[in-house]
CSV table of C-alpha atoms in Angstrom, one decimal:
chain,number,residue,atom,x,y,z
D,76,MET,CA,-34.1,39.0,-28.5
D,77,LYS,CA,-35.8,36.3,-26.3
D,78,ARG,CA,-33.7,33.7,-27.9
D,79,LEU,CA,-30.4,35.4,-26.9
D,80,LEU,CA,-31.2,35.6,-23.3
D,81,ALA,CA,-32.3,32.0,-23.4
D,82,LEU,CA,-29.2,31.5,-24.7
D,83,CYS,CA,-27.3,33.6,-22.1
D,84,ALA,CA,-29.5,31.9,-19.2
D,85,VAL,CA,-28.2,28.5,-20.6
D,86,ALA,CA,-24.6,29.4,-20.6
D,87,LEU,CA,-24.8,31.1,-17.1
D,88,LEU,CA,-26.4,27.8,-15.9
D,89,SER,CA,-23.6,26.2,-17.3
D,90,ALA,CA,-20.8,28.4,-16.1
D,91,GLN,CA,-22.6,28.0,-12.5
D,92,ALA,CA,-22.3,24.0,-12.6
D,93,ALA,CA,-18.9,23.9,-13.8
D,94,GLN,CA,-18.2,26.0,-10.5
D,95,ALA,CA,-19.8,24.4,-8.2
D,96,GLU,CA,-17.8,23.6,-5.4
D,97,THR,CA,-17.5,20.1,-4.4
D,98,LEU,CA,-16.6,18.6,-1.0
D,99,ILE,CA,-15.8,14.6,-0.2
D,100,VAL,CA,-16.0,14.2,3.3
D,101,TYR,CA,-15.5,10.4,4.3
D,102,LEU,CA,-15.0,8.3,7.3
D,103,SER,CA,-12.7,5.5,6.7
D,104,ARG,CA,-11.4,3.1,9.4
D,105,THR,CA,-9.3,0.6,6.9
D,106,HIS,CA,-8.8,3.3,4.2
D,107,ASN,CA,-10.8,1.5,1.6
D,108,THR,CA,-13.5,4.3,2.0
D,109,GLN,CA,-11.0,6.9,1.9
D,110,ALA,CA,-9.5,4.9,-1.3
D,111,ALA,CA,-13.2,5.3,-2.7
D,112,ALA,CA,-13.1,9.1,-2.0
D,113,GLU,CA,-10.0,9.4,-3.4
D,114,LEU,CA,-11.4,7.9,-6.8
D,115,VAL,CA,-14.5,10.3,-7.0
D,116,GLN,CA,-12.1,13.2,-6.3
D,117,LYS,CA,-10.2,12.1,-9.3
D,118,GLU,CA,-13.4,12.0,-11.3
D,119,ILE,CA,-15.1,15.2,-10.4
D,120,GLY,CA,-12.4,17.0,-8.3
D,121,GLY,CA,-13.3,19.1,-4.9
D,122,ASP,CA,-12.0,19.4,-1.8
D,123,LEU,CA,-11.2,15.9,0.8
D,124,LEU,CA,-11.8,15.7,4.0
D,125,ALA,CA,-11.6,13.0,6.4
D,126,LEU,CA,-14.1,12.6,9.1
D,127,GLU,CA,-12.4,12.2,12.1
D,128,THR,CA,-14.2,11.7,16.1
D,129,ALA,CA,-12.7,13.9,18.9
D,130,LYS,CA,-11.9,10.5,20.6
D,131,PRO,CA,-10.7,7.9,18.5
D,132,TYR,CA,-12.5,4.6,18.5
D,133,PRO,CA,-10.7,1.6,20.1
D,134,GLN,CA,-8.3,-0.2,17.2
D,135,ASP,CA,-9.2,-3.6,18.5
D,136,TYR,CA,-12.2,-4.6,16.4
D,137,GLN,CA,-14.4,-6.2,19.0
D,138,LYS,CA,-14.0,-3.1,21.1
D,139,MET,CA,-14.7,-0.8,18.4
D,140,VAL,CA,-18.3,-2.8,17.5
D,141,GLU,CA,-19.2,-3.0,21.4
D,142,GLN,CA,-18.7,0.5,20.9
D,143,VAL,CA,-20.9,1.3,18.2
D,144,ARG,CA,-23.7,-1.0,19.1
D,145,ARG,CA,-24.1,1.3,22.6
D,146,GLU,CA,-23.9,3.9,20.4
D,147,GLN,CA,-26.7,2.8,17.8
D,148,GLU,CA,-28.7,1.5,20.6
D,149,THR,CA,-28.9,5.2,22.3
D,150,ASN,CA,-28.8,7.5,19.1
D,151,ALA,CA,-25.6,8.2,20.5
D,152,ARG,CA,-23.8,11.2,18.6
D,153,PRO,CA,-20.1,11.7,19.0
D,154,ALA,CA,-18.2,14.4,19.2
D,155,LEU,CA,-16.0,15.3,15.8
D,156,LYS,CA,-12.7,16.5,15.7
D,157,THR,CA,-13.4,17.5,12.1
D,158,GLN,CA,-14.7,21.1,11.3
D,159,ILE,CA,-15.6,22.5,8.2
D,160,ASP,CA,-17.9,25.3,7.0
D,161,THR,CA,-20.0,23.6,4.3
D,162,ALA,CA,-21.5,27.2,3.1
D,163,ARG,CA,-19.6,27.2,0.5
D,164,TYR,CA,-20.3,23.9,-1.4
D,165,ASP,CA,-23.2,22.9,-3.7
D,166,ARG,CA,-22.3,19.1,-3.7
D,167,ILE,CA,-21.1,16.8,-0.9
D,168,VAL,CA,-20.0,13.8,-1.4
D,169,ILE,CA,-20.2,11.7,1.8
D,170,GLY,CA,-18.2,8.3,1.9
D,171,PHE,CA,-18.9,5.9,5.1
D,172,PRO,CA,-18.6,2.1,5.7
D,173,THR,CA,-21.7,0.3,7.2
D,174,TRP,CA,-21.4,-0.6,10.6
D,175,ALA,CA,-23.7,-2.7,12.5
D,176,MET,CA,-25.6,-2.5,9.1
D,177,GLN,CA,-26.4,1.0,9.9
D,178,LEU,CA,-25.0,4.5,9.2
D,179,PRO,CA,-21.9,5.2,11.0
D,180,PRO,CA,-22.7,7.1,14.5
D,181,PRO,CA,-19.8,9.7,13.3
D,182,VAL,CA,-21.6,10.3,10.2
D,183,LYS,CA,-25.0,10.9,12.1
D,184,THR,CA,-23.3,13.7,14.0
D,185,PHE,CA,-21.5,15.1,11.1
D,186,LEU,CA,-25.1,15.3,9.2
D,187,ALA,CA,-26.6,16.9,12.6
D,188,THR,CA,-24.3,19.6,12.9
D,189,HIS,CA,-23.9,20.5,9.5
D,190,ASN,CA,-26.7,22.6,7.7
D,191,LEU,CA,-26.9,20.6,4.1
D,192,GLN,CA,-30.2,22.2,3.1
D,193,GLY,CA,-30.3,23.1,-0.4
D,194,LYS,CA,-27.3,21.0,-1.2
D,195,THR,CA,-26.6,18.0,-4.0
D,196,VAL,CA,-25.7,14.9,-1.6
D,197,LEU,CA,-23.9,11.9,-2.8
D,198,PRO,CA,-23.9,8.7,-0.7
D,199,LEU,CA,-21.0,6.2,-1.3
D,200,ASN,CA,-20.9,3.2,0.8
D,201,THR,CA,-18.3,0.7,1.5
D,202,ASN,CA,-18.9,-2.5,3.3
D,203,ALA,CA,-17.8,-5.7,4.0
D,204,GLY,CA,-20.0,-7.8,1.4
D,205,TYR,CA,-23.1,-7.7,3.0
D,206,GLY,CA,-24.3,-4.3,1.7
D,207,ALA,CA,-25.3,-0.5,2.9
D,208,GLY,CA,-28.0,-2.2,5.3
D,209,SER,CA,-30.5,0.8,6.5
D,210,SER,CA,-27.4,3.7,6.0
D,211,PHE,CA,-28.7,5.3,2.7
D,212,ASP,CA,-32.3,5.5,4.3
D,213,GLU,CA,-31.0,7.0,7.2
D,214,LEU,CA,-28.7,9.6,5.5
D,215,LYS,CA,-31.8,10.9,3.0
D,216,ALA,CA,-33.8,10.8,6.8
D,217,LEU,CA,-31.5,13.1,8.1
D,218,CYS,CA,-30.2,15.1,5.3
D,219,SER,CA,-33.9,17.5,5.4
D,220,GLY,CA,-34.0,19.8,2.2
D,221,CYS,CA,-31.0,17.9,0.4
D,222,LYS,CA,-31.2,16.4,-2.9
D,223,VAL,CA,-29.8,13.2,-2.0
D,224,THR,CA,-29.0,11.1,-5.1
D,225,GLN,CA,-29.2,7.1,-5.6
D,226,GLY,CA,-26.1,6.1,-3.6
D,227,LEU,CA,-23.1,3.7,-4.5
D,228,SER,CA,-22.2,0.7,-2.6
D,229,LEU,CA,-18.5,-0.9,-2.9
D,230,GLU,CA,-17.6,-4.1,-1.1
D,231,GLY,CA,-14.2,-3.2,0.7
D,232,GLY,CA,-12.6,-5.3,3.3
D,233,LYS,CA,-13.6,-7.9,6.2
D,234,GLU,CA,-12.2,-6.5,8.9
D,235,ARG,CA,-13.7,-8.8,11.5
D,236,ASP,CA,-11.7,-11.4,9.6
D,237,GLY,CA,-8.8,-9.7,9.2
D,238,VAL,CA,-8.8,-8.5,5.5
D,239,LEU,CA,-8.3,-4.7,5.7
D,240,PHE,CA,-7.6,-2.4,2.9
D,241,VAL,CA,-8.3,-4.2,-0.5
D,242,MET,CA,-8.8,-1.2,-2.9
D,243,GLN,CA,-5.8,-1.5,-4.9
D,244,GLY,CA,-4.7,-3.3,-8.3
D,245,ALA,CA,-7.8,-4.8,-9.9
D,246,LYS,CA,-10.4,-4.0,-7.1
D,247,ARG,CA,-9.5,-0.5,-7.5
D,248,GLN,CA,-9.5,-0.5,-11.1
D,249,ALA,CA,-13.2,-2.1,-10.7
D,250,ALA,CA,-14.3,0.4,-7.9
D,251,ALA,CA,-13.2,3.6,-10.3
D,252,GLN,CA,-15.1,2.0,-13.0
D,253,LYS,CA,-18.5,1.9,-10.8
D,254,ILE,CA,-17.5,5.2,-9.7
D,255,THR,CA,-17.9,6.9,-13.1
D,256,GLN,CA,-20.7,4.9,-14.0
D,257,TRP,CA,-22.3,6.1,-10.8
D,258,LEU,CA,-21.5,10.1,-11.1
D,259,THR,CA,-22.9,9.6,-14.7
D,260,SER,CA,-26.0,7.7,-13.7
D,261,VAL,CA,-26.9,10.6,-10.7
D,262,GLY,CA,-25.7,13.4,-13.5
D,263,GLU,CA,-22.8,14.4,-11.2
D,264,ASN,CA,-19.6,13.6,-13.3
D,265,HIS,CA,-18.8,17.0,-14.1
D,266,ARG,CA,-16.1,19.0,-12.6
């Protein structure tokens, strides 16, 4: 009888894991993070949602950099246009670019305005080749009560040099392979 109960418990846990609802929310200015988020969705399924601010950032790169610098200095949290009820999701992938070597202010707003306690959070970063900066540490600090997995950092475009969308062709294939390896390494590669 104990063996039967144990087998039933394992089957129930497996069924619950298979039914885990996944949200893939991303902030993407040059569409590289969006492309990476789409690759994650292809791998594990889930709902894909763009994180948008109520007031868009300037299209001009230098003006955007100046606004982000001010927001980072004052710890500003720009209002979001995107609204989502995260209650039904067990697993949340948060995709974001590195801005000024930090977590972008809109992502900080998302984390501050959504209760992610008890959820598994997978950080997905794109950057211009300088890495994730302090963004993974900031995300962990803002994600109190969450299980935050190891993050993945992918090189995207270099907007300041005019190199925008690069997640195509061989670069997209390499990113897809890294995403598969990452999801497997953190134990989140199931639908």
